[in-house]
mmCIF file of C-alpha atoms in Angstrom:
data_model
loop_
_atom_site.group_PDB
_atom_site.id
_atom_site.type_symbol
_atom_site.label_atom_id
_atom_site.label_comp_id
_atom_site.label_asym_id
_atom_site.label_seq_id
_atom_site.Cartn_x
_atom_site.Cartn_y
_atom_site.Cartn_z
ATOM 1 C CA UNK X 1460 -13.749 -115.784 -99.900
ATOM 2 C CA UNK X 1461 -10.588 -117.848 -98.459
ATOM 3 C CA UNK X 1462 -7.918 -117.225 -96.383
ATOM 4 C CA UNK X 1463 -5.860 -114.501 -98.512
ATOM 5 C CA UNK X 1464 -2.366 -114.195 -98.389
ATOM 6 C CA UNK X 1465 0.642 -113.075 -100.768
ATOM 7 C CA UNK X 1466 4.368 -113.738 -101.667
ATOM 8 C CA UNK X 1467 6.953 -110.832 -101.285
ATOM 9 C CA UNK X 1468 10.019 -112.182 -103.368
ATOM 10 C CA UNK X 1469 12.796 -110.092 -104.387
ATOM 11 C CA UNK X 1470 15.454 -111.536 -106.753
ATOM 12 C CA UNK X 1471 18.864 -110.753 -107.192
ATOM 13 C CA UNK X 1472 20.539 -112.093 -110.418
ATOM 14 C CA UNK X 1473 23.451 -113.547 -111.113
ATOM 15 C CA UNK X 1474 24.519 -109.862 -113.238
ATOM 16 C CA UNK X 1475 22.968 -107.774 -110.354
ATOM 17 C CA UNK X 1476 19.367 -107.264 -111.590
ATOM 18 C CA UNK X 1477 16.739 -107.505 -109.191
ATOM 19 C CA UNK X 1478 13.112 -108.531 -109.892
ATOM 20 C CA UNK X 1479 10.315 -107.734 -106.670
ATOM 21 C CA UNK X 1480 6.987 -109.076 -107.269
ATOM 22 C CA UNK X 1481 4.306 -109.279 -104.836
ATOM 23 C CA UNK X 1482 1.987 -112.075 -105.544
ATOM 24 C CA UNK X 1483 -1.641 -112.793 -104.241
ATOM 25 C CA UNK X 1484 -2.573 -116.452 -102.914
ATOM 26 C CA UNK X 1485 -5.929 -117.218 -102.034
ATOM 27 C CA UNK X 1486 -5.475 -119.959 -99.660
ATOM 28 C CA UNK X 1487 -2.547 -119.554 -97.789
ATOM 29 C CA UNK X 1488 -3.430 -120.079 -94.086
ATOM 30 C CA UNK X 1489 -1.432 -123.052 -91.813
ATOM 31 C CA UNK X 1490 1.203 -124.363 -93.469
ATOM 32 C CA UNK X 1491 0.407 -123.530 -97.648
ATOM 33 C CA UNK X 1492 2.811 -121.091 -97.914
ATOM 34 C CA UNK X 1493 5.694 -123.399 -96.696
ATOM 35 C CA UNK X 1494 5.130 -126.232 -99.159
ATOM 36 C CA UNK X 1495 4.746 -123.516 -102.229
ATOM 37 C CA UNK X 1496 8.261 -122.375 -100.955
ATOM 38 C CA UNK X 1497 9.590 -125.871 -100.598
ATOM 39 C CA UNK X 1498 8.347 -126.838 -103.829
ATOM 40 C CA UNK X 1499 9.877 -124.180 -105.667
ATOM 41 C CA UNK X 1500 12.915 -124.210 -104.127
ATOM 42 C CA UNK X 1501 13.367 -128.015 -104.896
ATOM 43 C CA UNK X 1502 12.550 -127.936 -108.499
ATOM 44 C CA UNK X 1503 15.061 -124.984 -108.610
ATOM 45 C CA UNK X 1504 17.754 -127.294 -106.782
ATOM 46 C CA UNK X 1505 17.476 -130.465 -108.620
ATOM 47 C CA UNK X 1506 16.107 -129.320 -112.450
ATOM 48 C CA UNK X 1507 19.234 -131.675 -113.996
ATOM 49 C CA UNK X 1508 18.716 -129.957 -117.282
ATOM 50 C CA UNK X 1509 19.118 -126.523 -116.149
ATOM 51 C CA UNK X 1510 16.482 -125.537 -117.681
ATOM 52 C CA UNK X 1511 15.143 -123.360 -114.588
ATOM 53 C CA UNK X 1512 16.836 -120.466 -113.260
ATOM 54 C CA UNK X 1513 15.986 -118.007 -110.375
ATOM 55 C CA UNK X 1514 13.929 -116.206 -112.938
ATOM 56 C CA UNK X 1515 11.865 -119.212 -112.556
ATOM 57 C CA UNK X 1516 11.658 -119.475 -108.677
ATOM 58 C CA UNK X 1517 7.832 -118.933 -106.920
ATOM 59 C CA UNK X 1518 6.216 -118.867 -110.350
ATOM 60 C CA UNK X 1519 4.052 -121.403 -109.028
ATOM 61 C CA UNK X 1520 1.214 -119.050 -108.619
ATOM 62 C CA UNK X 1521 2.660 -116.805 -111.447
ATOM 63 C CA UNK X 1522 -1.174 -116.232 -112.823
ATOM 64 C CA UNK X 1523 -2.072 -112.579 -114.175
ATOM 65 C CA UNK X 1524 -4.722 -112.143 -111.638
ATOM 66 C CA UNK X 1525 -2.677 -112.954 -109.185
ATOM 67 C CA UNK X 1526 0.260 -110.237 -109.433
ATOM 68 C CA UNK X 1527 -0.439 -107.196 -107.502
ATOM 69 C CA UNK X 1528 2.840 -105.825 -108.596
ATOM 70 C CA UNK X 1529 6.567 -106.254 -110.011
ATOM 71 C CA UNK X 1530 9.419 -104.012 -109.976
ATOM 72 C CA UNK X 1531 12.488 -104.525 -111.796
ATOM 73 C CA UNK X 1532 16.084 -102.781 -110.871
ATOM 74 C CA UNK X 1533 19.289 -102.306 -112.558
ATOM 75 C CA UNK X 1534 21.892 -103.258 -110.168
ATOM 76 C CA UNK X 1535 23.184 -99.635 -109.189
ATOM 77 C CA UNK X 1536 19.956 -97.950 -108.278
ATOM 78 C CA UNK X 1537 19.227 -96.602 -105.506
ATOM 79 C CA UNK X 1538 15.656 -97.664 -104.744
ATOM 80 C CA UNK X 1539 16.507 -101.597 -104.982
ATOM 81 C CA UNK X 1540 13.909 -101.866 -101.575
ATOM 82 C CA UNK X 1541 15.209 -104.077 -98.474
ATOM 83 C CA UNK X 1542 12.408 -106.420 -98.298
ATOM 84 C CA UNK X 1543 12.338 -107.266 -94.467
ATOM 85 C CA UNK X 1544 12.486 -103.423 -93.725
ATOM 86 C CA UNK X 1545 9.388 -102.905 -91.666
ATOM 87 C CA UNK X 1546 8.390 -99.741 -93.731
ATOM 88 C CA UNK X 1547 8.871 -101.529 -96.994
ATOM 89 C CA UNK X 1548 6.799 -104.429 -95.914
ATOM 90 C CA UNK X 1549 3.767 -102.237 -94.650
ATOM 91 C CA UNK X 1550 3.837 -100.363 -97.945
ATOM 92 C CA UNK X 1551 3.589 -103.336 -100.083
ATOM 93 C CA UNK X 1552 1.244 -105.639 -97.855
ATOM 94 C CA UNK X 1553 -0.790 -102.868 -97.731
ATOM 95 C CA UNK X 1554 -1.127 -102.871 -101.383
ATOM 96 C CA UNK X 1555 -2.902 -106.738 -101.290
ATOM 97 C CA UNK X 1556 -6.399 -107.865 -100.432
ATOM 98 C CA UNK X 1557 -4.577 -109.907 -97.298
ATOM 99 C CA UNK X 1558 -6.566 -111.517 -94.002
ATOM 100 C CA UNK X 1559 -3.832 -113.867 -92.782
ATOM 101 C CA UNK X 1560 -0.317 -112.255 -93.662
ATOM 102 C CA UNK X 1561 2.162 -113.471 -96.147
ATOM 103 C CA UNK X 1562 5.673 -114.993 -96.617
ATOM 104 C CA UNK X 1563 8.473 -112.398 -98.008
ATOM 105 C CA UNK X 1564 11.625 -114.519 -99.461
ATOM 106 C CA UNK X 1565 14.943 -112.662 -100.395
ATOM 107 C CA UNK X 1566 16.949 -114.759 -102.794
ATOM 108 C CA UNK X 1567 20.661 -113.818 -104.124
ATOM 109 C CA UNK X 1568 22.522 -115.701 -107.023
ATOM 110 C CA UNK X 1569 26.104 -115.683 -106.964
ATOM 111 C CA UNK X 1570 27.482 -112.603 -108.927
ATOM 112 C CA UNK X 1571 29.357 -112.997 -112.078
ATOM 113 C CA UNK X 1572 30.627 -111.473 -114.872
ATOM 114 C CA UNK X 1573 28.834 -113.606 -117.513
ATOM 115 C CA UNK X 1574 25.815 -116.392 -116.877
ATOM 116 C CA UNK X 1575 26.796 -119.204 -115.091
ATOM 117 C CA UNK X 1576 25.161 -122.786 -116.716
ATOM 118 C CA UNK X 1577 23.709 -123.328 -113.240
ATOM 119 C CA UNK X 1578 22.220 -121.406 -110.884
ATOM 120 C CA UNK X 1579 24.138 -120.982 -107.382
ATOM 121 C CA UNK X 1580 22.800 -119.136 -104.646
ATOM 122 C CA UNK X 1581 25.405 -117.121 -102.602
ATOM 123 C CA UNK X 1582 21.805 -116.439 -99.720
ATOM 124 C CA UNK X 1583 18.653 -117.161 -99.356
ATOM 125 C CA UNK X 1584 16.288 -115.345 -96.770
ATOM 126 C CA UNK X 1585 13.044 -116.051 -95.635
ATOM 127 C CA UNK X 1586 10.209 -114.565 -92.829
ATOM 128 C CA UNK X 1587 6.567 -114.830 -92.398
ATOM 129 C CA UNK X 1588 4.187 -111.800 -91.287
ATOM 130 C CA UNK X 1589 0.705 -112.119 -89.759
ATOM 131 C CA UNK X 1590 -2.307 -110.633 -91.039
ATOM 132 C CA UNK X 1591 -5.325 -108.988 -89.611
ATOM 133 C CA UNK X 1592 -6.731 -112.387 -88.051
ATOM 134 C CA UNK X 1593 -4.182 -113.227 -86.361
ATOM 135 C CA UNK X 1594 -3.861 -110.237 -84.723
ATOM 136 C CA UNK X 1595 -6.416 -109.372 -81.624
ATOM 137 C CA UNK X 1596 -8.939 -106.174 -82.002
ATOM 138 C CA UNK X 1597 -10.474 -104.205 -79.469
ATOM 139 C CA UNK X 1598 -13.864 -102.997 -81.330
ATOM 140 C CA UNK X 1599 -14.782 -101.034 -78.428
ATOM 141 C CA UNK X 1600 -11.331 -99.380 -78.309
ATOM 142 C CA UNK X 1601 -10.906 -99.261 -81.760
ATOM 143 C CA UNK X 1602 -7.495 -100.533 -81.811
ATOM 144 C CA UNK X 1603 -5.238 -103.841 -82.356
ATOM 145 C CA UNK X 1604 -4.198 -104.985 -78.673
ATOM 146 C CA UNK X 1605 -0.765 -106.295 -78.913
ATOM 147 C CA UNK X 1606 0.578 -106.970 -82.284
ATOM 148 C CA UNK X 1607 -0.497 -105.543 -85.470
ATOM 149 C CA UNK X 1608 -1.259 -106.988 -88.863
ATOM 150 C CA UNK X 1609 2.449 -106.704 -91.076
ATOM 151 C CA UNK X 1610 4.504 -105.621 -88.141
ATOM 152 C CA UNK X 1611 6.897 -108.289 -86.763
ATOM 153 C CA UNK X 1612 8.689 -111.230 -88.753
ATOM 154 C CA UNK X 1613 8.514 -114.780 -87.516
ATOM 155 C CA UNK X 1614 10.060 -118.270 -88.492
ATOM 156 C CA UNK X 1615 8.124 -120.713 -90.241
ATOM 157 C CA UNK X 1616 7.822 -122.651 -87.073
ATOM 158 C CA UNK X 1617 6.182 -119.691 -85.241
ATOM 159 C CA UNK X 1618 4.161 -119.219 -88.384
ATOM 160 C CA UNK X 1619 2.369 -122.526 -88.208
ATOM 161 C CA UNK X 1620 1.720 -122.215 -85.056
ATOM 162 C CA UNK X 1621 -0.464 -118.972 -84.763
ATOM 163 C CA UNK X 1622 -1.749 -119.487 -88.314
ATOM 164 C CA UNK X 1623 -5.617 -120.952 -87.685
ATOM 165 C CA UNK X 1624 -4.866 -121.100 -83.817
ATOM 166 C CA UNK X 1625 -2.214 -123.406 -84.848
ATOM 167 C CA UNK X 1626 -4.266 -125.916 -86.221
ATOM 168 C CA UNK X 1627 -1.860 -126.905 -88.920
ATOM 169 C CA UNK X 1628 1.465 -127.179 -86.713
ATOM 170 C CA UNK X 1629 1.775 -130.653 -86.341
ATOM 171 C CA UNK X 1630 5.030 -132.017 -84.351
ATOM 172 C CA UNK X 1631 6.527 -133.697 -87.329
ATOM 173 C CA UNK X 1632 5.737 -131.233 -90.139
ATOM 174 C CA UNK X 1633 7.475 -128.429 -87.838
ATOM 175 C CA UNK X 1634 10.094 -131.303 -87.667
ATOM 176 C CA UNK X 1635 10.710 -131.285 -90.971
ATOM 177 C CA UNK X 1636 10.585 -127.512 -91.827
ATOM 178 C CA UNK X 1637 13.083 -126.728 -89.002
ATOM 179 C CA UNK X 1638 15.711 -129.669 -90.503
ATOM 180 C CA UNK X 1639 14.705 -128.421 -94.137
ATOM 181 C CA UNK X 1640 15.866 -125.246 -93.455
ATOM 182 C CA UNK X 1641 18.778 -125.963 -91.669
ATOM 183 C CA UNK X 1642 20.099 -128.294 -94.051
ATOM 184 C CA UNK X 1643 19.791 -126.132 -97.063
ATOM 185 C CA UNK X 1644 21.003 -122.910 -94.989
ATOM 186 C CA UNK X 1645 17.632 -120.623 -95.266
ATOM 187 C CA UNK X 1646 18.131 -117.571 -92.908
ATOM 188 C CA UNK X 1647 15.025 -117.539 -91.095
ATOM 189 C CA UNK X 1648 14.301 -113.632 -89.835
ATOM 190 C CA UNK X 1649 12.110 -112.981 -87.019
ATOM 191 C CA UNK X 1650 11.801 -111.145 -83.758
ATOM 192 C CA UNK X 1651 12.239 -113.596 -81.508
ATOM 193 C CA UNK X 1652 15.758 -114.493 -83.405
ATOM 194 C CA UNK X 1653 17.054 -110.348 -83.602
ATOM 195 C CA UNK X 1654 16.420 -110.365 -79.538
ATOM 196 C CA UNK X 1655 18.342 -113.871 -79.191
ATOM 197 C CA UNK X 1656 21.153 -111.425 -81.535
ATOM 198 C CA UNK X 1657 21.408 -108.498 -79.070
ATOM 199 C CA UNK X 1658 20.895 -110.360 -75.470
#
């Protein structure tokens, strides 16, 4: 039971490493996956003792039952996966016990020769994907009409807003994502942004 989602986070180090862990969470329809984000990302930007680093971002849910899997890369291989690749993201969604899609959050430290005190983040990238509910079936047909489940990005606005029929997308929280992300300089990828890109 619940509305199942999951976390695709890859995590570039400050010596080149990266970490990709895809992580299960139960219950995140409307607008749960947002505030997990925004927590994380806050304790990350304002721990004054520095004792958190980006090996400690989105371990909010870090629970054994709860990882499907984790990769870890040395810098120069070949196989470091580009996380909003479409291919990549069908072969790892696919992979999770998923009804309503998932968030997938690239995150970069600024490279450096030895460990910096603090952590400093030279990008940070961010989509959502929907998952089977949100996407329409033909049962007679036997196939999706329209969209598929893990096939197009969206922004967290656009997120909220098909998630439960949009039940969750109130004016001001979509307020405050949009000037959240903007003042912090998240890349939001989606469809709707790549066309704006090309036309």
């Amino acid at each position: 039971m619940g509305q199942r989602t999951a976390f695709l986070i890859k995590r570039t180090y400050w010596d080149g490493k990266v970490n990709v862990r895809l992580v299960h969470h139960q219950w995140g329809i409307g607008r749960v996956m947002h505030h997990n984000f925004i927590k994380a990302f806050m304790e990350l930007m304002t721990d004054r003792n520095y004792q958190k680093s980006l090996k400690d971002f989105m371990t909010v849910i870090n629970h054994e039952g709860s990882l499907y899997l984790e990769h870890n890369f040395n810098k120069d291989n070949s196989r470091i996966p580009d996380v909003f690749d479409n291919k990549v993201i069908k072969r790892y969604f696919n992979k999770t016990h998923n009804n309503n899609g998932g968030m997938i959050i690239d995150i970069k430290e600024k490279q450096s020769d030895k460990q910096p005190y603090g952590t400093y983040i030279e990008h940070l990238k961010i989509s959502f994907i929907l998952g089977f509910e949100e996407c329409d079936y033909d049962y007679d047909k036997h196939r999706y009409i329209g969209e598929k489940p893990f096939e197009n990005l969206y922004t967290g606005e656009e997120f909220v807003k098909i998630s439960c029929g949009g039940e969750y997308a109130c004016p001001k929280f979509v307020e405050y994502w949009n000037a959240f992300v903007q003042h912090y300089e998240i890349e939001e990828l989606a469809k709707s942004k790549i066309k704006e890109q090309v036309a």
